[in-house]
Amino acid sequence: MLPDLRDLIGYVAGILTTVAFLPQVLQSWRTRNLSGVSLTMYSLFTTGVALWLGYGVLLDSWPIIIANAVTLALASMVLALKLIHK
Amino acid sequence: MLPDLRDLIGYVAGILTTVAFLPQVLQSWRTRNLSGVSLTMYSLFTTGVALWLGYGVLLDSWPIIIANAVTLALASMVLALKLIHK
């Protein structure tokens, strides 16, 4: 496969797994209903994404830094809403 | 920083963002309550993780393949439970 197409798949994958959390943030913000959302999941996930961000900084990798900074912001919002409305 | 410590941060980050979905699967399975879980989020996320898995195959990268195969299995279970119990 062409390296360009392979890179494209990686970029689309990264965009999808990052922006995926936006509809969750919007829904949770709008409905204030987070009863089905796991607090343990978002605690582990935000910690993991923060470590990915640190890994990106140590590696000086902007794609890792940018993707994980956005995901960290969105996942932290879900975690905060869960802590407020649980 | 020592490269070994940097790698360790990456491995811990990968383990956390992967296993994070396990408590969500267990809670959703047990309670059948997925009212606060965003269908759009899990639709975008599982598609993205499937593409990450394909990217790992194309790159012949076992860490990417293993992490995303596990995440794909767990996120697909949440998506399936959401579709059943929405």
mmCIF file of N, CA and C in Angstrom, chain B residues 11-74:
data_model
loop_
_atom_site.group_PDB
_atom_site.id
_atom_site.type_symbol
_atom_site.label_atom_id
_atom_site.label_comp_id
_atom_site.label_asym_id
_atom_site.label_seq_id
_atom_site.Cartn_x
_atom_site.Cartn_y
_atom_site.Cartn_z
ATOM 1 N N TYR B 11 4.057 2.845 27.851
ATOM 2 C CA TYR B 11 3.374 1.561 28.095
ATOM 3 C C TYR B 11 2.249 1.723 29.115
ATOM 4 N N VAL B 12 2.532 2.466 30.210
ATOM 5 C CA VAL B 12 1.498 2.677 31.231
ATOM 6 C C VAL B 12 0.329 3.454 30.622
ATOM 7 N N ALA B 13 0.638 4.482 29.809
ATOM 8 C CA ALA B 13 -0.402 5.265 29.133
ATOM 9 C C ALA B 13 -1.276 4.355 28.267
ATOM 10 N N GLY B 14 -0.641 3.492 27.485
ATOM 11 C CA GLY B 14 -1.371 2.587 26.593
ATOM 12 C C GLY B 14 -2.244 1.601 27.354
ATOM 13 N N ILE B 15 -1.704 1.078 28.466
ATOM 14 C CA ILE B 15 -2.475 0.132 29.277
ATOM 15 C C ILE B 15 -3.697 0.829 29.885
ATOM 16 N N LEU B 16 -3.495 2.056 30.419
ATOM 17 C CA LEU B 16 -4.603 2.778 31.064
ATOM 18 C C LEU B 16 -5.713 3.130 30.075
ATOM 19 N N THR B 17 -5.349 3.676 28.891
ATOM 20 C CA THR B 17 -6.392 4.090 27.938
ATOM 21 C C THR B 17 -7.071 2.873 27.299
ATOM 22 N N THR B 18 -6.455 1.704 27.412
ATOM 23 C CA THR B 18 -7.064 0.476 26.880
ATOM 24 C C THR B 18 -7.987 -0.166 27.915
ATOM 25 N N VAL B 19 -7.458 -0.428 29.133
ATOM 26 C CA VAL B 19 -8.263 -1.125 30.148
ATOM 27 C C VAL B 19 -9.347 -0.223 30.724
ATOM 28 N N ALA B 20 -9.261 1.097 30.486
ATOM 29 C CA ALA B 20 -10.268 2.041 30.998
ATOM 30 C C ALA B 20 -11.681 1.625 30.594
ATOM 31 N N PHE B 21 -11.813 0.991 29.416
ATOM 32 C CA PHE B 21 -13.146 0.645 28.917
ATOM 33 C C PHE B 21 -13.741 -0.583 29.618
ATOM 34 N N LEU B 22 -12.896 -1.343 30.330
ATOM 35 C CA LEU B 22 -13.394 -2.537 31.013
ATOM 36 C C LEU B 22 -14.434 -2.202 32.095
ATOM 37 N N PRO B 23 -14.161 -1.230 33.010
ATOM 38 C CA PRO B 23 -15.208 -0.896 34.001
ATOM 39 C C PRO B 23 -16.495 -0.377 33.355
ATOM 40 N N GLN B 24 -16.389 0.306 32.188
ATOM 41 C CA GLN B 24 -17.598 0.766 31.493
ATOM 42 C C GLN B 24 -18.399 -0.432 30.971
ATOM 43 N N VAL B 25 -17.698 -1.419 30.391
ATOM 44 C CA VAL B 25 -18.371 -2.637 29.905
ATOM 45 C C VAL B 25 -19.068 -3.344 31.061
ATOM 46 N N LEU B 26 -18.343 -3.523 32.191
ATOM 47 C CA LEU B 26 -18.891 -4.254 33.338
ATOM 48 C C LEU B 26 -20.098 -3.526 33.930
ATOM 49 N N GLN B 27 -19.993 -2.189 34.077
ATOM 50 C CA GLN B 27 -21.101 -1.401 34.636
ATOM 51 C C GLN B 27 -22.316 -1.455 33.701
ATOM 52 N N SER B 28 -22.078 -1.304 32.392
ATOM 53 C CA SER B 28 -23.182 -1.302 31.423
ATOM 54 C C SER B 28 -23.855 -2.671 31.365
ATOM 55 N N TRP B 29 -23.036 -3.732 31.457
ATOM 56 C CA TRP B 29 -23.560 -5.096 31.430
ATOM 57 C C TRP B 29 -24.424 -5.376 32.662
ATOM 58 N N ARG B 30 -23.931 -4.920 33.830
ATOM 59 C CA ARG B 30 -24.581 -5.196 35.110
ATOM 60 C C ARG B 30 -25.870 -4.404 35.258
ATOM 61 N N THR B 31 -25.802 -3.096 34.949
ATOM 62 C CA THR B 31 -26.935 -2.210 35.225
ATOM 63 C C THR B 31 -27.918 -2.099 34.065
ATOM 64 N N ARG B 32 -27.456 -2.433 32.839
ATOM 65 C CA ARG B 32 -28.291 -2.227 31.639
ATOM 66 C C ARG B 32 -28.691 -0.775 31.484
ATOM 67 N N ASN B 33 -28.031 0.131 32.201
ATOM 68 C CA ASN B 33 -28.335 1.557 32.105
ATOM 69 C C ASN B 33 -27.272 2.238 31.255
ATOM 70 N N LEU B 34 -27.622 2.614 30.014
ATOM 71 C CA LEU B 34 -26.683 3.316 29.137
ATOM 72 C C LEU B 34 -27.279 4.636 28.678
ATOM 73 N N SER B 35 -28.247 5.146 29.470
ATOM 74 C CA SER B 35 -28.952 6.363 29.049
ATOM 75 C C SER B 35 -28.010 7.556 28.897
ATOM 76 N N GLY B 36 -26.971 7.639 29.740
ATOM 77 C CA GLY B 36 -26.070 8.789 29.661
ATOM 78 C C GLY B 36 -24.925 8.603 28.684
ATOM 79 N N VAL B 37 -24.822 7.398 28.115
ATOM 80 C CA VAL B 37 -23.714 7.079 27.203
ATOM 81 C C VAL B 37 -24.078 7.522 25.787
ATOM 82 N N SER B 38 -23.182 8.263 25.132
ATOM 83 C CA SER B 38 -23.447 8.798 23.799
ATOM 84 C C SER B 38 -23.238 7.745 22.710
ATOM 85 N N LEU B 39 -24.318 7.471 21.949
ATOM 86 C CA LEU B 39 -24.226 6.534 20.825
ATOM 87 C C LEU B 39 -23.278 7.054 19.751
ATOM 88 N N THR B 40 -23.346 8.374 19.497
ATOM 89 C CA THR B 40 -22.454 8.977 18.488
ATOM 90 C C THR B 40 -20.994 8.806 18.892
ATOM 91 N N MET B 41 -20.696 8.993 20.188
ATOM 92 C CA MET B 41 -19.325 8.819 20.654
ATOM 93 C C MET B 41 -18.812 7.419 20.350
ATOM 94 N N TYR B 42 -19.596 6.393 20.741
ATOM 95 C CA TYR B 42 -19.111 5.019 20.564
ATOM 96 C C TYR B 42 -19.101 4.596 19.100
ATOM 97 N N SER B 43 -19.972 5.194 18.266
ATOM 98 C CA SER B 43 -19.937 4.917 16.829
ATOM 99 C C SER B 43 -18.644 5.455 16.214
ATOM 100 N N LEU B 44 -18.312 6.722 16.526
ATOM 101 C CA LEU B 44 -17.082 7.338 16.006
ATOM 102 C C LEU B 44 -15.852 6.647 16.584
ATOM 103 N N PHE B 45 -15.896 6.351 17.895
ATOM 104 C CA PHE B 45 -14.722 5.803 18.577
ATOM 105 C C PHE B 45 -14.371 4.397 18.075
ATOM 106 N N THR B 46 -15.379 3.519 17.949
ATOM 107 C CA THR B 46 -15.081 2.160 17.487
ATOM 108 C C THR B 46 -14.584 2.171 16.029
ATOM 109 N N THR B 47 -15.150 3.080 15.205
ATOM 110 C CA THR B 47 -14.652 3.214 13.829
ATOM 111 C C THR B 47 -13.186 3.647 13.836
ATOM 112 N N GLY B 48 -12.880 4.645 14.677
ATOM 113 C CA GLY B 48 -11.506 5.136 14.783
ATOM 114 C C GLY B 48 -10.540 4.066 15.267
ATOM 115 N N VAL B 49 -10.951 3.293 16.277
ATOM 116 C CA VAL B 49 -10.079 2.244 16.821
ATOM 117 C C VAL B 49 -9.865 1.130 15.790
ATOM 118 N N ALA B 50 -10.925 0.828 14.998
ATOM 119 C CA ALA B 50 -10.783 -0.170 13.920
ATOM 120 C C ALA B 50 -9.749 0.311 12.894
ATOM 121 N N LEU B 51 -9.767 1.619 12.599
ATOM 122 C CA LEU B 51 -8.774 2.175 11.670
ATOM 123 C C LEU B 51 -7.374 2.149 12.276
ATOM 124 N N TRP B 52 -7.248 2.437 13.589
ATOM 125 C CA TRP B 52 -5.953 2.317 14.280
ATOM 126 C C TRP B 52 -5.412 0.891 14.165
ATOM 127 N N LEU B 53 -6.332 -0.088 14.318
ATOM 128 C CA LEU B 53 -5.943 -1.495 14.208
ATOM 129 C C LEU B 53 -5.414 -1.787 12.800
ATOM 130 N N GLY B 54 -6.133 -1.287 11.779
ATOM 131 C CA GLY B 54 -5.677 -1.446 10.389
ATOM 132 C C GLY B 54 -4.332 -0.769 10.159
ATOM 133 N N TYR B 55 -4.159 0.408 10.762
ATOM 134 C CA TYR B 55 -2.898 1.149 10.655
ATOM 135 C C TYR B 55 -1.752 0.336 11.266
ATOM 136 N N GLY B 56 -2.027 -0.281 12.421
ATOM 137 C CA GLY B 56 -1.026 -1.121 13.075
ATOM 138 C C GLY B 56 -0.639 -2.324 12.225
ATOM 139 N N VAL B 57 -1.633 -2.926 11.550
ATOM 140 C CA VAL B 57 -1.368 -4.062 10.658
ATOM 141 C C VAL B 57 -0.488 -3.612 9.493
ATOM 142 N N LEU B 58 -0.843 -2.460 8.887
ATOM 143 C CA LEU B 58 -0.074 -1.937 7.749
ATOM 144 C C LEU B 58 1.354 -1.579 8.150
ATOM 145 N N LEU B 59 1.512 -1.144 9.411
ATOM 146 C CA LEU B 59 2.836 -0.755 9.912
ATOM 147 C C LEU B 59 3.586 -1.949 10.500
ATOM 148 N N ASP B 60 2.873 -3.086 10.643
ATOM 149 C CA ASP B 60 3.443 -4.274 11.271
ATOM 150 C C ASP B 60 3.887 -3.969 12.703
ATOM 151 N N SER B 61 3.083 -3.143 13.400
ATOM 152 C CA SER B 61 3.422 -2.731 14.758
ATOM 153 C C SER B 61 2.562 -3.482 15.758
ATOM 154 N N TRP B 62 3.165 -4.459 16.458
ATOM 155 C CA TRP B 62 2.414 -5.267 17.411
ATOM 156 C C TRP B 62 1.850 -4.478 18.586
ATOM 157 N N PRO B 63 2.593 -3.484 19.138
ATOM 158 C CA PRO B 63 1.977 -2.706 20.224
ATOM 159 C C PRO B 63 0.681 -2.014 19.786
ATOM 160 N N ILE B 64 0.667 -1.421 18.563
ATOM 161 C CA ILE B 64 -0.546 -0.759 18.055
ATOM 162 C C ILE B 64 -1.646 -1.793 17.822
ATOM 163 N N ILE B 65 -1.277 -2.942 17.251
ATOM 164 C CA ILE B 65 -2.265 -3.993 16.956
ATOM 165 C C ILE B 65 -2.915 -4.503 18.250
ATOM 166 N N ILE B 66 -2.083 -4.880 19.237
ATOM 167 C CA ILE B 66 -2.606 -5.488 20.472
ATOM 168 C C ILE B 66 -3.474 -4.492 21.245
ATOM 169 N N ALA B 67 -2.954 -3.255 21.452
ATOM 170 C CA ALA B 67 -3.703 -2.253 22.224
ATOM 171 C C ALA B 67 -5.056 -1.969 21.573
ATOM 172 N N ASN B 68 -5.065 -1.824 20.238
ATOM 173 C CA ASN B 68 -6.304 -1.451 19.569
ATOM 174 C C ASN B 68 -7.255 -2.635 19.389
ATOM 175 N N ALA B 69 -6.727 -3.852 19.314
ATOM 176 C CA ALA B 69 -7.604 -5.033 19.252
ATOM 177 C C ALA B 69 -8.387 -5.156 20.561
ATOM 178 N N VAL B 70 -7.701 -4.945 21.708
ATOM 179 C CA VAL B 70 -8.366 -5.025 23.010
ATOM 180 C C VAL B 70 -9.391 -3.894 23.151
ATOM 181 N N THR B 71 -8.975 -2.661 22.796
ATOM 182 C CA THR B 71 -9.884 -1.510 22.896
ATOM 183 C C THR B 71 -11.086 -1.692 21.979
ATOM 184 N N LEU B 72 -10.851 -2.218 20.771
ATOM 185 C CA LEU B 72 -11.947 -2.433 19.821
ATOM 186 C C LEU B 72 -12.968 -3.413 20.390
ATOM 187 N N ALA B 73 -12.480 -4.505 21.008
ATOM 188 C CA ALA B 73 -13.377 -5.499 21.601
ATOM 189 C C ALA B 73 -14.229 -4.860 22.705
ATOM 190 N N LEU B 74 -13.581 -4.094 23.603
ATOM 191 C CA LEU B 74 -14.296 -3.497 24.737
ATOM 192 C C LEU B 74 -15.266 -2.407 24.280
#
